[in-house]
Coordinates of C-alpha atoms and ligand atoms in Angstrom, one line a residue:
X1 CA -2.3 -40.3 -28.0
X2 CA -4.7 -41.3 -30.7
X3 CA -8.2 -39.8 -30.5
X4 CA -10.9 -41.1 -32.8
X5 CA -12.9 -38.7 -34.9
X6 CA -16.1 -39.9 -33.2
X7 CA -14.8 -39.3 -29.8
X8 CA -13.7 -35.9 -30.8
X9 CA -17.1 -35.0 -32.2
X10 CA -18.7 -36.4 -29.0
X11 CA -16.4 -34.3 -26.8
X12 CA -17.1 -31.2 -28.8
X13 CA -20.8 -31.6 -28.8
X14 CA -20.6 -32.4 -25.0
X15 CA -18.8 -29.1 -24.5
X16 CA -21.4 -27.2 -26.7
X17 CA -24.3 -28.7 -24.8
X18 CA -22.7 -27.5 -21.6
X19 CA -22.1 -24.1 -23.1
X20 CA -25.7 -23.8 -24.1
X21 CA -26.9 -24.9 -20.7
X22 CA -24.4 -22.5 -19.1
X23 CA -25.6 -19.6 -21.3
X24 CA -29.2 -20.4 -20.5
X25 CA -28.5 -20.5 -16.8
X26 CA -26.5 -17.2 -17.1
X27 CA -29.4 -15.5 -19.0
X28 CA -31.8 -16.7 -16.4
X29 CA -29.6 -15.5 -13.6
X30 CA -28.8 -12.2 -15.3
X31 CA -32.4 -11.4 -16.1
X32 CA -34.1 -9.1 -13.7
X33 CA -37.5 -7.8 -14.5
X34 CA -38.4 -4.2 -14.8
X35 CA -40.3 -2.8 -11.8
X36 CA -43.3 -0.8 -13.0
X37 CA -43.0 2.9 -12.7
X38 CA -45.2 4.6 -10.1
X39 CA -46.6 8.1 -9.9
X40 CA -44.2 10.3 -8.0
X41 CA -45.1 10.0 -4.3
X42 CA -46.5 13.2 -2.7
X43 CA -43.9 14.8 -0.4
X44 CA -46.5 15.2 2.3
X45 CA -47.0 11.4 2.4
X46 CA -43.6 11.1 4.2
X47 CA -43.3 11.5 8.0
X48 CA -41.1 14.4 8.9
X49 CA -39.2 12.5 11.6
X50 CA -38.5 9.7 9.1
X51 CA -37.2 12.2 6.6
X52 CA -34.9 13.7 9.2
X53 CA -33.5 10.3 10.1
X54 CA -33.1 9.6 6.4
X55 CA -31.0 12.7 6.0
X56 CA -28.6 11.5 8.7
X57 CA -28.4 8.1 7.2
X58 CA -27.8 9.5 3.7
X59 CA -25.0 11.6 5.3
X60 CA -23.3 8.4 6.6
X61 CA -23.7 6.9 3.1
X62 CA -22.0 9.8 1.3
X63 CA -24.8 9.9 -1.3
X64 CA -24.3 13.6 -1.8
X65 CA -20.5 13.2 -2.4
X66 CA -20.8 10.9 -5.4
X67 CA -24.2 12.1 -6.7
X68 CA -23.3 15.8 -7.0
X69 CA -21.1 17.2 -9.8
X70 CA -18.7 20.0 -9.0
X71 CA -20.9 23.1 -8.9
X72 CA -24.0 21.0 -9.6
X73 CA -27.3 20.7 -7.8
X74 CA -27.3 18.2 -4.8
X75 CA -28.1 14.6 -5.7
X76 CA -28.6 15.4 -9.4
X77 CA -25.6 13.1 -10.3
X78 CA -23.3 13.3 -13.3
X79 CA -20.2 13.4 -11.1
X80 CA -17.3 11.5 -12.9
X81 CA -15.9 8.7 -10.9
X82 CA -12.5 7.4 -12.1
X83 CA -12.1 3.6 -11.6
X84 CA -9.3 1.3 -12.8
X85 CA -11.8 0.2 -15.5
X86 CA -12.7 3.6 -16.8
X87 CA -14.9 6.6 -15.8
X88 CA -18.4 6.1 -14.5
X89 CA -21.0 8.9 -14.1
X90 CA -23.3 8.8 -11.1
X91 CA -27.1 8.8 -11.7
X92 CA -29.6 11.5 -10.9
X93 CA -31.2 10.5 -7.6
X94 CA -33.5 13.5 -7.2
X95 CA -37.3 12.8 -7.6
X96 CA -37.4 14.1 -11.1
X97 CA -39.6 11.8 -13.1
X98 CA -37.9 11.8 -16.5
X99 CA -34.2 11.9 -15.5
X100 CA -34.2 11.0 -11.8
X101 CA -35.9 8.4 -9.5
X102 CA -39.3 10.0 -9.3
X103 CA -40.9 7.0 -10.9
X104 CA -39.1 4.5 -8.6
X105 CA -41.2 2.6 -6.1
X106 CA -39.6 1.8 -2.7
X107 CA -39.2 -1.8 -3.9
X108 CA -37.2 -0.6 -6.9
X109 CA -35.0 1.6 -4.7
X110 CA -34.4 -1.2 -2.2
X111 CA -33.4 -3.5 -5.1
X112 CA -30.9 -1.0 -6.4
X113 CA -29.3 -0.5 -3.0
X114 CA -29.2 -4.2 -2.0
X115 CA -28.8 -6.0 -5.3
X116 CA -27.4 -3.3 -7.6
X117 CA -30.2 -3.5 -10.1
X118 CA -31.9 -0.4 -11.6
X119 CA -35.6 0.0 -11.9
X120 CA -35.5 -1.0 -15.6
X121 CA -33.8 -4.3 -14.7
X122 CA -30.3 -3.4 -15.8
X123 CA -27.4 -4.2 -13.6
X124 CA -25.6 -1.3 -11.9
X125 CA -21.8 -1.0 -11.4
X126 CA -20.4 -1.5 -7.9
X127 CA -19.2 2.1 -7.9
X128 CA -22.5 2.4 -6.1
X129 CA -21.3 0.5 -3.1
X130 CA -24.0 -2.0 -2.9
X131 CA -21.6 -4.6 -1.6
X132 CA -22.0 -2.6 1.7
X133 CA -25.5 -1.0 1.2
X134 CA -26.8 -4.6 1.0
X135 CA -26.3 -4.8 4.8
X136 CA -28.6 -1.9 5.5
X137 CA -31.9 -2.6 7.2
X138 CA -35.2 -2.1 5.3
X139 CA -36.3 0.4 7.9
X140 CA -33.2 2.5 7.3
X141 CA -33.5 2.3 3.5
X142 CA -37.1 3.4 3.9
X143 CA -35.9 6.6 5.7
X144 CA -33.3 7.3 3.0
X145 CA -36.0 6.8 0.3
X146 CA -38.2 9.2 2.2
X147 CA -35.4 11.7 2.4
X148 CA -34.5 11.5 -1.4
X149 CA -38.2 11.7 -2.5
X150 CA -38.6 15.0 -0.6
X151 CA -35.6 16.7 -2.2
X152 CA -35.9 19.3 -5.0
X153 CA -36.4 17.5 -8.4
X154 CA -33.7 18.4 -10.8
X155 CA -33.8 17.5 -14.5
X156 CA -30.4 16.2 -15.6
X157 CA -29.2 13.2 -17.5
X158 CA -25.8 11.8 -16.8
X159 CA -23.3 11.5 -19.6
X160 CA -22.6 8.0 -21.0
X161 CA -19.9 6.0 -19.1
X162 CA -16.4 5.8 -20.6
X163 CA -15.3 2.3 -19.8
X164 CA -12.6 0.1 -21.3
X165 CA -14.1 -1.9 -24.3
X166 CA -16.3 -4.8 -23.3
X167 CA -17.0 -3.6 -19.7
X168 CA -19.9 -1.4 -20.9
X169 CA -21.9 -4.6 -21.3
X170 CA -24.0 -4.6 -18.1
X171 CA -25.1 -8.3 -18.0
X172 CA -21.4 -9.1 -17.2
X173 CA -22.1 -7.5 -13.8
X174 CA -24.4 -10.4 -12.8
X175 CA -21.3 -12.7 -12.8
X176 CA -19.4 -10.2 -10.8
X177 CA -22.2 -10.1 -8.2
X178 CA -22.3 -13.9 -8.0
X179 CA -18.7 -13.7 -6.9
X180 CA -18.5 -10.6 -4.7
X181 CA -22.0 -9.5 -3.5
X182 CA -22.9 -11.2 -0.2
X183 CA -26.4 -10.3 0.6
X184 CA -26.3 -10.8 4.4
X185 CA -27.3 -8.6 7.3
X186 CA -24.7 -7.4 9.8
X187 CA -24.8 -9.8 12.7
X188 CA -24.5 -8.2 16.1
X189 CA -21.9 -9.5 18.4
X190 CA -23.6 -10.3 21.7
X191 CA -20.3 -10.1 23.6
X192 CA -20.0 -6.4 22.7
X193 CA -22.2 -3.5 23.9
X194 CA -24.8 -1.6 21.9
X195 CA -22.5 1.2 20.9
X196 CA -19.9 -1.1 19.4
X197 CA -22.6 -3.0 17.5
X198 CA -24.1 0.3 16.2
X199 CA -20.6 1.2 15.0
X200 CA -20.2 -2.1 13.3
X201 CA -23.6 -1.8 11.6
X202 CA -22.8 1.7 10.3
X203 CA -19.2 0.9 9.2
X204 CA -20.0 -2.3 7.4
X205 CA -23.2 -0.9 5.8
X206 CA -23.9 2.7 4.9
X207 CA -20.5 4.2 5.8
X208 CA -18.8 1.6 3.5
X209 CA -15.4 2.4 5.0
X210 CA -14.1 -0.9 3.6
X211 CA -15.0 0.3 0.1
X212 CA -11.7 2.2 0.2
X213 CA -9.8 0.8 3.1
X214 CA -10.0 -2.9 2.0
X215 CA -7.7 -4.1 -0.8
X216 CA -9.4 -5.3 -4.0
X217 CA -8.6 -8.2 -6.3
X218 CA -8.0 -7.8 -10.1
X219 CA -11.7 -8.0 -10.7
X220 CA -12.4 -5.1 -8.4
X221 CA -13.9 -7.2 -5.6
X222 CA -13.0 -6.7 -2.0
X223 CA -10.6 -9.3 -0.8
X224 CA -12.2 -11.6 1.7
X225 CA -10.1 -12.0 4.9
X226 CA -8.2 -8.8 4.3
X227 CA -10.8 -6.4 5.7
X228 CA -9.4 -2.9 6.4
X229 CA -5.9 -4.0 5.5
X230 CA -5.5 -0.9 3.3
X231 CA -6.7 -0.1 -0.2
X232 CA -6.7 2.7 -2.8
X233 CA -9.1 5.4 -3.8
X234 CA -8.8 8.1 -6.5
X235 CA -5.1 7.9 -6.7
X236 CA -4.6 7.9 -2.9
X237 CA -3.7 5.1 -0.5
X238 CA -6.4 4.4 2.1
X239 CA -4.2 3.3 5.0
X240 CA -4.8 0.1 7.0
X241 CA -7.4 0.5 9.8
X242 CA -6.0 -2.5 11.6
X243 CA -3.0 -3.2 13.8
X244 CA -0.9 -2.6 10.6
X245 CA -1.7 1.1 10.5
X246 CA 1.7 2.7 10.7
X247 CA 0.7 5.9 12.5
X248 CA 3.5 7.3 14.6
X249 CA 1.2 8.0 17.5
X250 CA -1.6 5.7 18.6
X251 CA -5.1 6.1 17.2
X252 CA -7.4 6.1 20.1
X253 CA -11.2 6.1 20.2
X254 CA -11.0 9.8 21.1
X255 CA -8.5 10.8 18.4
X256 CA -10.6 8.9 15.8
X257 CA -13.7 10.7 16.9
X258 CA -11.9 14.0 16.6
X259 CA -10.5 13.1 13.1
X260 CA -13.8 11.8 11.8
X261 CA -15.9 14.6 13.1
X262 CA -13.7 17.6 12.5
X263 CA -11.4 16.4 9.7
X264 CA -8.2 16.7 11.6
X265 CA -6.6 15.6 14.9
X266 CA -3.7 17.3 16.7
X267 CA -1.7 14.1 16.7
X268 CA -2.5 12.8 13.3
X269 CA -2.9 15.5 10.7
X270 CA -5.8 16.3 8.4
X271 CA -8.0 14.1 6.2
X272 CA -6.8 14.8 2.7
X273 CA -7.8 13.5 -0.8
X274 CA -11.1 11.4 -0.8
X275 CA -11.1 11.1 3.0
X276 CA -11.7 14.9 3.2
X277 CA -15.2 14.4 1.7
X278 CA -15.9 11.5 4.1
X279 CA -15.1 13.6 7.2
X280 CA -17.0 16.6 5.7
X281 CA -20.1 14.3 5.7
X282 CA -19.4 12.9 9.1
X283 CA -19.2 16.5 10.5
X284 CA -22.9 16.7 9.9
X285 CA -23.7 13.4 11.5
X286 CA -24.9 13.2 15.1
X287 CA -22.2 12.7 17.8
X288 CA -23.4 9.3 19.1
X289 CA -23.2 7.8 15.7
X290 CA -19.7 9.2 15.0
X291 CA -18.7 8.0 18.4
X292 CA -20.0 4.5 17.7
X293 CA -18.0 4.4 14.4
X294 CA -14.8 5.5 16.3
X295 CA -15.4 2.8 19.0
X296 CA -15.7 0.1 16.4
X297 CA -12.7 1.3 14.3
X298 CA -10.5 1.7 17.4
X299 CA -11.4 -1.9 18.3
X300 CA -10.4 -3.0 14.8
X301 CA -7.1 -1.1 14.9
X302 CA -6.1 -2.7 18.2
X303 CA -7.7 -6.1 17.6
X304 CA -9.7 -5.7 20.8
X305 CA -6.6 -5.2 23.0
X306 CA -6.6 -2.0 25.0
X307 CA -4.4 0.4 23.1
X308 CA -1.0 1.3 24.6
X309 CA -0.9 5.0 24.1
X310 CA 2.3 6.2 22.7
X311 CA 3.3 9.8 23.0
X312 CA 2.9 11.8 19.7
X313 CA 6.1 11.4 17.8
X314 CA 8.5 14.3 18.0
X315 CA 11.2 13.0 15.6
X316 CA 12.9 16.0 13.9
X317 CA 16.4 15.1 12.5
X318 CA 16.7 18.5 10.9
X319 CA 20.5 18.7 10.9
X320 CA 21.2 15.1 9.8
X321 CA 18.6 15.3 7.0
X322 CA 20.0 18.6 5.7
X323 CA 23.5 17.1 5.6
X324 CA 22.2 14.2 3.6
X325 CA 20.1 16.2 1.2
X326 CA 20.9 19.9 1.0
X327 CA 18.7 20.3 -2.1
X328 CA 15.7 18.9 -0.3
X329 CA 16.4 21.0 2.8
X330 CA 16.7 24.1 0.7
X331 CA 13.4 23.5 -1.1
X332 CA 11.7 22.7 2.3
X333 CA 13.0 26.0 3.8
X334 CA 11.5 27.9 0.8
X335 CA 8.2 26.2 0.2
X336 CA 7.2 24.4 3.4
X337 CA 8.9 25.7 6.5
X338 CA 6.6 28.7 6.9
X339 CA 3.9 26.2 7.9
X340 CA 5.7 23.0 8.9
X341 CA 9.0 24.4 10.3
X342 CA 9.9 24.7 14.0
X343 CA 7.9 27.5 15.6
X344 CA 5.6 28.0 12.6
X345 CA 2.4 29.7 13.7
X346 CA 0.4 26.7 12.5
X347 CA 1.7 24.6 15.4
X348 CA -0.3 26.8 17.8
X349 CA -3.6 26.0 15.9
X350 CA -3.7 22.4 17.1
X351 CA -2.1 21.2 13.8
X352 CA 0.0 18.1 13.8
X353 CA 3.7 18.1 13.3
X354 CA 4.8 16.3 10.1
X355 CA 6.5 13.7 12.5
X356 CA 3.0 12.3 13.3
X357 CA 1.6 12.2 9.8
X358 CA 0.8 8.6 8.6
X359 CA 1.5 9.6 5.0
X360 CA 5.2 10.0 5.8
X361 CA 5.3 6.6 7.5
X362 CA 3.5 4.5 4.8
X363 CA 5.8 2.3 2.7
X364 CA 4.3 4.0 -0.3
X365 CA 5.1 7.7 -0.9
X366 CA 1.9 8.2 -3.0
X367 CA -0.1 10.1 -0.4
X368 CA 2.7 12.5 0.5
X369 CA 3.2 13.2 -3.2
X370 CA -0.6 13.7 -3.7
X371 CA -0.7 16.1 -0.7
X372 CA 2.1 18.2 -2.2
X373 CA 0.5 18.1 -5.7
X374 CA -3.1 18.7 -4.7
X375 CA -2.8 20.5 -1.3
X376 CA -4.9 19.8 1.7
X377 CA -8.1 21.9 2.1
X378 CA -9.0 23.4 5.5
X379 CA -10.9 20.7 7.4
X380 CA -14.6 21.8 7.5
X381 CA -13.6 25.0 5.7
X382 CA -11.9 26.4 8.8
X383 CA -8.3 27.1 9.8
X384 CA -5.0 26.7 7.9
X385 CA -4.9 24.8 4.6
X386 CA -2.1 23.7 2.3
X387 CA -2.0 25.1 -1.2
X388 CA -1.5 22.7 -4.2
X389 CA 2.1 22.8 -5.5
X390 CA 1.5 21.0 -8.8
X391 CA 2.1 24.1 -10.7
X392 CA 5.1 25.3 -8.7
X393 CA 7.3 22.3 -8.2
X394 CA 8.8 19.9 -10.8
X395 CA 8.7 16.1 -10.3
X396 CA 12.4 16.2 -9.6
X397 CA 11.9 18.8 -6.8
X398 CA 9.1 16.8 -5.3
X399 CA 11.3 13.7 -5.3
X400 CA 14.0 15.7 -3.4
X401 CA 11.4 17.1 -0.9
X402 CA 9.9 13.7 -0.2
X403 CA 13.3 12.1 0.4
X404 CA 14.1 15.0 2.8
X405 CA 10.8 14.9 4.8
X406 CA 11.0 11.2 5.1
X407 CA 14.5 11.3 6.6
X408 CA 13.8 14.4 8.7
X409 CA 10.5 13.4 10.3
X410 CA 10.5 9.6 10.5
X411 CA 12.9 6.8 11.5
X412 CA 11.7 4.7 8.6
X413 CA 14.0 3.6 5.8
X414 CA 14.3 5.9 2.7
X415 CA 11.6 5.5 0.1
X416 CA 12.6 3.6 -3.0
X417 CA 11.2 4.2 -6.5
X418 CA 10.4 7.8 -5.7
X419 CA 10.7 9.0 -9.3
X420 CA 8.1 6.6 -10.6
X421 CA 5.7 7.2 -7.7
X422 CA 5.8 11.0 -8.3
X423 CA 5.3 10.6 -12.0
X424 CA 2.2 8.4 -11.5
X425 CA 0.9 10.6 -8.7
X426 CA 1.0 13.6 -11.0
X427 CA -0.8 11.6 -13.8
X428 CA -3.5 10.7 -11.3
X429 CA -3.8 14.3 -10.0
X430 CA -4.0 15.7 -13.5
X431 CA -6.8 13.2 -14.5
X432 CA -9.0 14.5 -11.7
Ligands
LIG501 C1 -18.7 6.0 -4.3 C2 -19.8 6.7 -5.0 C3 -21.2 6.5 -4.7 C4 -21.8 6.6 -3.5 C5 -21.2 6.8 -2.1 C6 -23.2 6.4 -3.7 N1 -23.5 6.2 -5.0 FE1 -25.3 5.9 -5.9 N2 -24.4 5.5 -7.7 C7 -23.0 5.7 -7.9 C8 -22.8 5.5 -9.4 C9 -21.4 5.6 -10.1 C10 -24.0 5.1 -9.9 C11 -24.3 4.7 -11.4 C12 -23.9 3.2 -11.5 C13 -24.1 2.7 -12.9 O1 -24.3 3.5 -13.9 O2 -24.2 1.4 -13.0 C14 -25.0 5.1 -8.8 C15 -26.3 4.8 -9.0 C16 -27.3 4.9 -8.0 C17 -28.7 4.6 -8.2 C18 -29.3 4.1 -9.4 C19 -29.7 5.3 -10.3 C20 -30.2 5.1 -11.6 O3 -30.7 6.0 -12.3 O4 -30.1 3.9 -12.1 C21 -29.3 4.9 -7.0 C22 -30.8 4.8 -6.6 C23 -28.3 5.3 -6.1 N3 -27.1 5.3 -6.7 C24 -28.5 5.7 -4.8 C25 -27.5 6.1 -3.8 C26 -27.8 6.4 -2.4 C27 -29.1 6.5 -1.8 C28 -26.5 6.6 -1.9 C29 -26.2 6.9 -0.4 C30 -26.8 6.0 0.6 C31 -25.5 6.4 -2.9 N4 -26.2 6.1 -4.1 C32 -24.2 6.5 -2.7 C33 -22.1 6.1 -7.0 C34 -22.3 6.2 -5.7
LIG502 C1 -13.7 7.3 -0.7 C2 -12.7 6.5 0.0 C3 -12.7 6.4 1.5 C4 -13.8 6.1 2.3 C5 -15.2 5.7 1.9 C6 -13.2 6.1 3.6 N1 -11.9 6.4 3.6 FE1 -10.8 6.7 5.3 N2 -9.2 7.3 4.1 C7 -9.2 7.3 2.7 C8 -7.9 7.9 2.3 C9 -7.5 8.1 0.8 C10 -7.2 8.2 3.4 C11 -5.8 8.9 3.5 C12 -6.0 10.4 3.7 C13 -4.8 11.2 3.9 O1 -3.7 10.8 3.6 O2 -4.9 12.3 4.5 C14 -8.0 7.8 4.6 C15 -7.6 8.0 5.9 C16 -8.4 7.5 7.0 C17 -7.9 7.6 8.3 C18 -6.5 8.1 8.8 C19 -5.5 7.0 8.8 C20 -4.2 7.4 9.2 O3 -3.4 6.7 9.8 O4 -3.8 8.6 8.9 C21 -8.9 7.0 9.1 C22 -8.8 6.8 10.6 C23 -10.0 6.7 8.2 N3 -9.6 7.0 6.9 C24 -11.1 6.1 8.7 C25 -12.2 5.9 7.8 C26 -13.5 5.5 8.3 C27 -13.9 5.2 9.7 C28 -14.4 5.4 7.2 C29 -15.8 5.1 7.2 C30 -16.6 6.0 8.0 C31 -13.5 5.8 6.0 N4 -12.3 6.1 6.5 C32 -14.0 5.8 4.7 C33 -10.3 6.9 1.9 C34 -11.5 6.6 2.3
LIG503 C1 0.3 27.5 3.9 C2 0.7 26.5 4.8 C3 1.3 25.2 4.3 C4 2.4 25.1 3.4 C5 3.2 26.2 2.7 C6 2.7 23.7 3.3 N1 1.8 22.9 4.0 FE1 1.7 20.9 4.2 N2 0.1 21.1 5.4 C7 -0.5 22.3 5.7 C8 -1.7 22.0 6.5 C9 -2.7 23.0 7.1 C10 -1.8 20.6 6.5 C11 -2.9 19.8 7.3 C12 -2.4 19.6 8.7 C13 -3.4 19.4 9.7 O1 -4.4 19.9 9.7 O2 -3.0 18.7 10.7 C14 -0.7 20.1 5.8 C15 -0.4 18.7 5.7 C16 0.7 18.2 5.1 C17 1.0 16.8 4.9 C18 0.1 15.7 5.4 C19 -1.1 15.4 4.4 C20 -2.1 14.5 4.9 O3 -2.6 13.7 4.1 O4 -2.3 14.4 6.1 C21 2.2 16.7 4.2 C22 2.9 15.4 3.9 C23 2.6 18.0 4.0 N3 1.7 18.9 4.5 C24 3.8 18.3 3.3 C25 4.2 19.6 2.9 C26 5.3 19.9 2.1 C27 6.3 18.9 1.7 C28 5.3 21.3 1.9 C29 6.2 22.1 1.0 C30 6.2 21.7 -0.4 C31 4.1 21.8 2.5 N4 3.4 20.8 3.2 C32 3.7 23.1 2.5 C33 -0.1 23.6 5.4 C34 0.9 23.9 4.6

């Protein structure tokens, strides 16, 4: 095809005009003004009852989990958060004026929580889960603000983020938000009761359960239409909280309440990995709100159908599994049976049998490998715990153990690609 030089020039200048207009539009969209600093509000100006309510809401939002470094002061930030795009450091959200949010007006705070924009106008990374916090009511945000502004002020500046090249440029985030941030409020469902709707409001908003349990696309946005179908968090798999959850015994509203409030359930094992911090927070939340969350999640898991309660699984193919894999059986006897074997004392302490553990039923062996490498801390600091085995077992031994526990405690097909899963789980565990 022949293209005249004039036509080519016209086409190119057309494209550049479009590019200039596009750039101008982008700059206009990206630009967020600074919100003027205020004098730090007097603690006494906040109503005590509101502060108390804010404390409970901040607990639901896990603010303390992400905004406290290991061994650091609460809410002072600097906790490293590994993401597929590099490491981010959380900010200082104590009311320190120089390094925290002491100078932030409530308007500035609300904008950060709902639109992911800092007081100075720069865009924030969605590691602060504003995709969910955007659904929180102004009244509730007011209470969280009151709670934070009445904490101890701590002077601490977070280290610079370590992101893959290019992504450190914050204006890019405006484009991300255009695609993935939906600033809507949670619509109550009039066909459901108040408790269910309270659960929905908390789960979709402050509790941001979907932040881990919903799969994300390559750009790190939550996939629309796949809500709660299972995601990843800090090297662990966050299992589906829908009918696709593979648990061997049914999750009921009561077992969910128990798991969320205490960190373990007799028929479902303990919350390990990043879920442990979530349940630690929920253990401090009032019972009616934890119950509301469990009502809503139970509904999601059974798609509104009344759940058919299956008995807790009691699969234990000990003999057959040992015949198939004597190396794994031997390792299990030495390292695990004292706690997970038949008649082990732990069974009398309301601890689940490995036959009920979702980790062994998932198609992906990652969580079981992570549990062996990192251990499982005692839920709420009480009762038996599992020590980390990263320093005691080689990758080869963990592969044998995983093959063995899968065949002994489940009726699911053998895991494939065990070697590579264990290698990458160890890499993740070491990076933390
Ligand atoms: C999953 C981890 C996570 C949770 C949960 C979380 N944050 Fe953050 N937050 C971050 C990270 C990371 C940043 C820094 C983002 C950046 O640098 O762009 C941040 C930034 C902020 C900022 C901006 C601070 C500044 O100096 O710019 C505020 C305000 C904030 N968070 C408040 C909260 C509150 C309130 C809660 C609880 C309701 C909360 N965050 C829960 C990770 C989290
Ligand atoms: C920071 C990421 C993260 C957040 C936020 C989170 N979860 Fe989880 N969740 C996980 C991971 C990872 C697991 C797997 C834990 C394990 O294997 O022990 C898990 C496990 C669970 C399980 C057990 C599933 C099973 O079959 O064993 C339930 C139920 C659950 N989460 C509910 C919730 C609810 C409800 C919320 C919101 C209140 C929530 N999660 C928020 C990461 C998260
Ligand atoms: C000192 C006791 C102890 C030993 C030894 C031990 N575990 Fe555990 N394990 C636990 C406890 C406690 C839990 C949490 C169970 C609960 O609270 O319901 C657990 C949970 C698990 C889970 C489920 C993790 C989750 O996310 O829910 C797996 C898988 C597991 N253990 C495998 C093993 C294997 C394999 C070995 C041997 C290498 C082993 N354990 C050794 C105490 C132990």
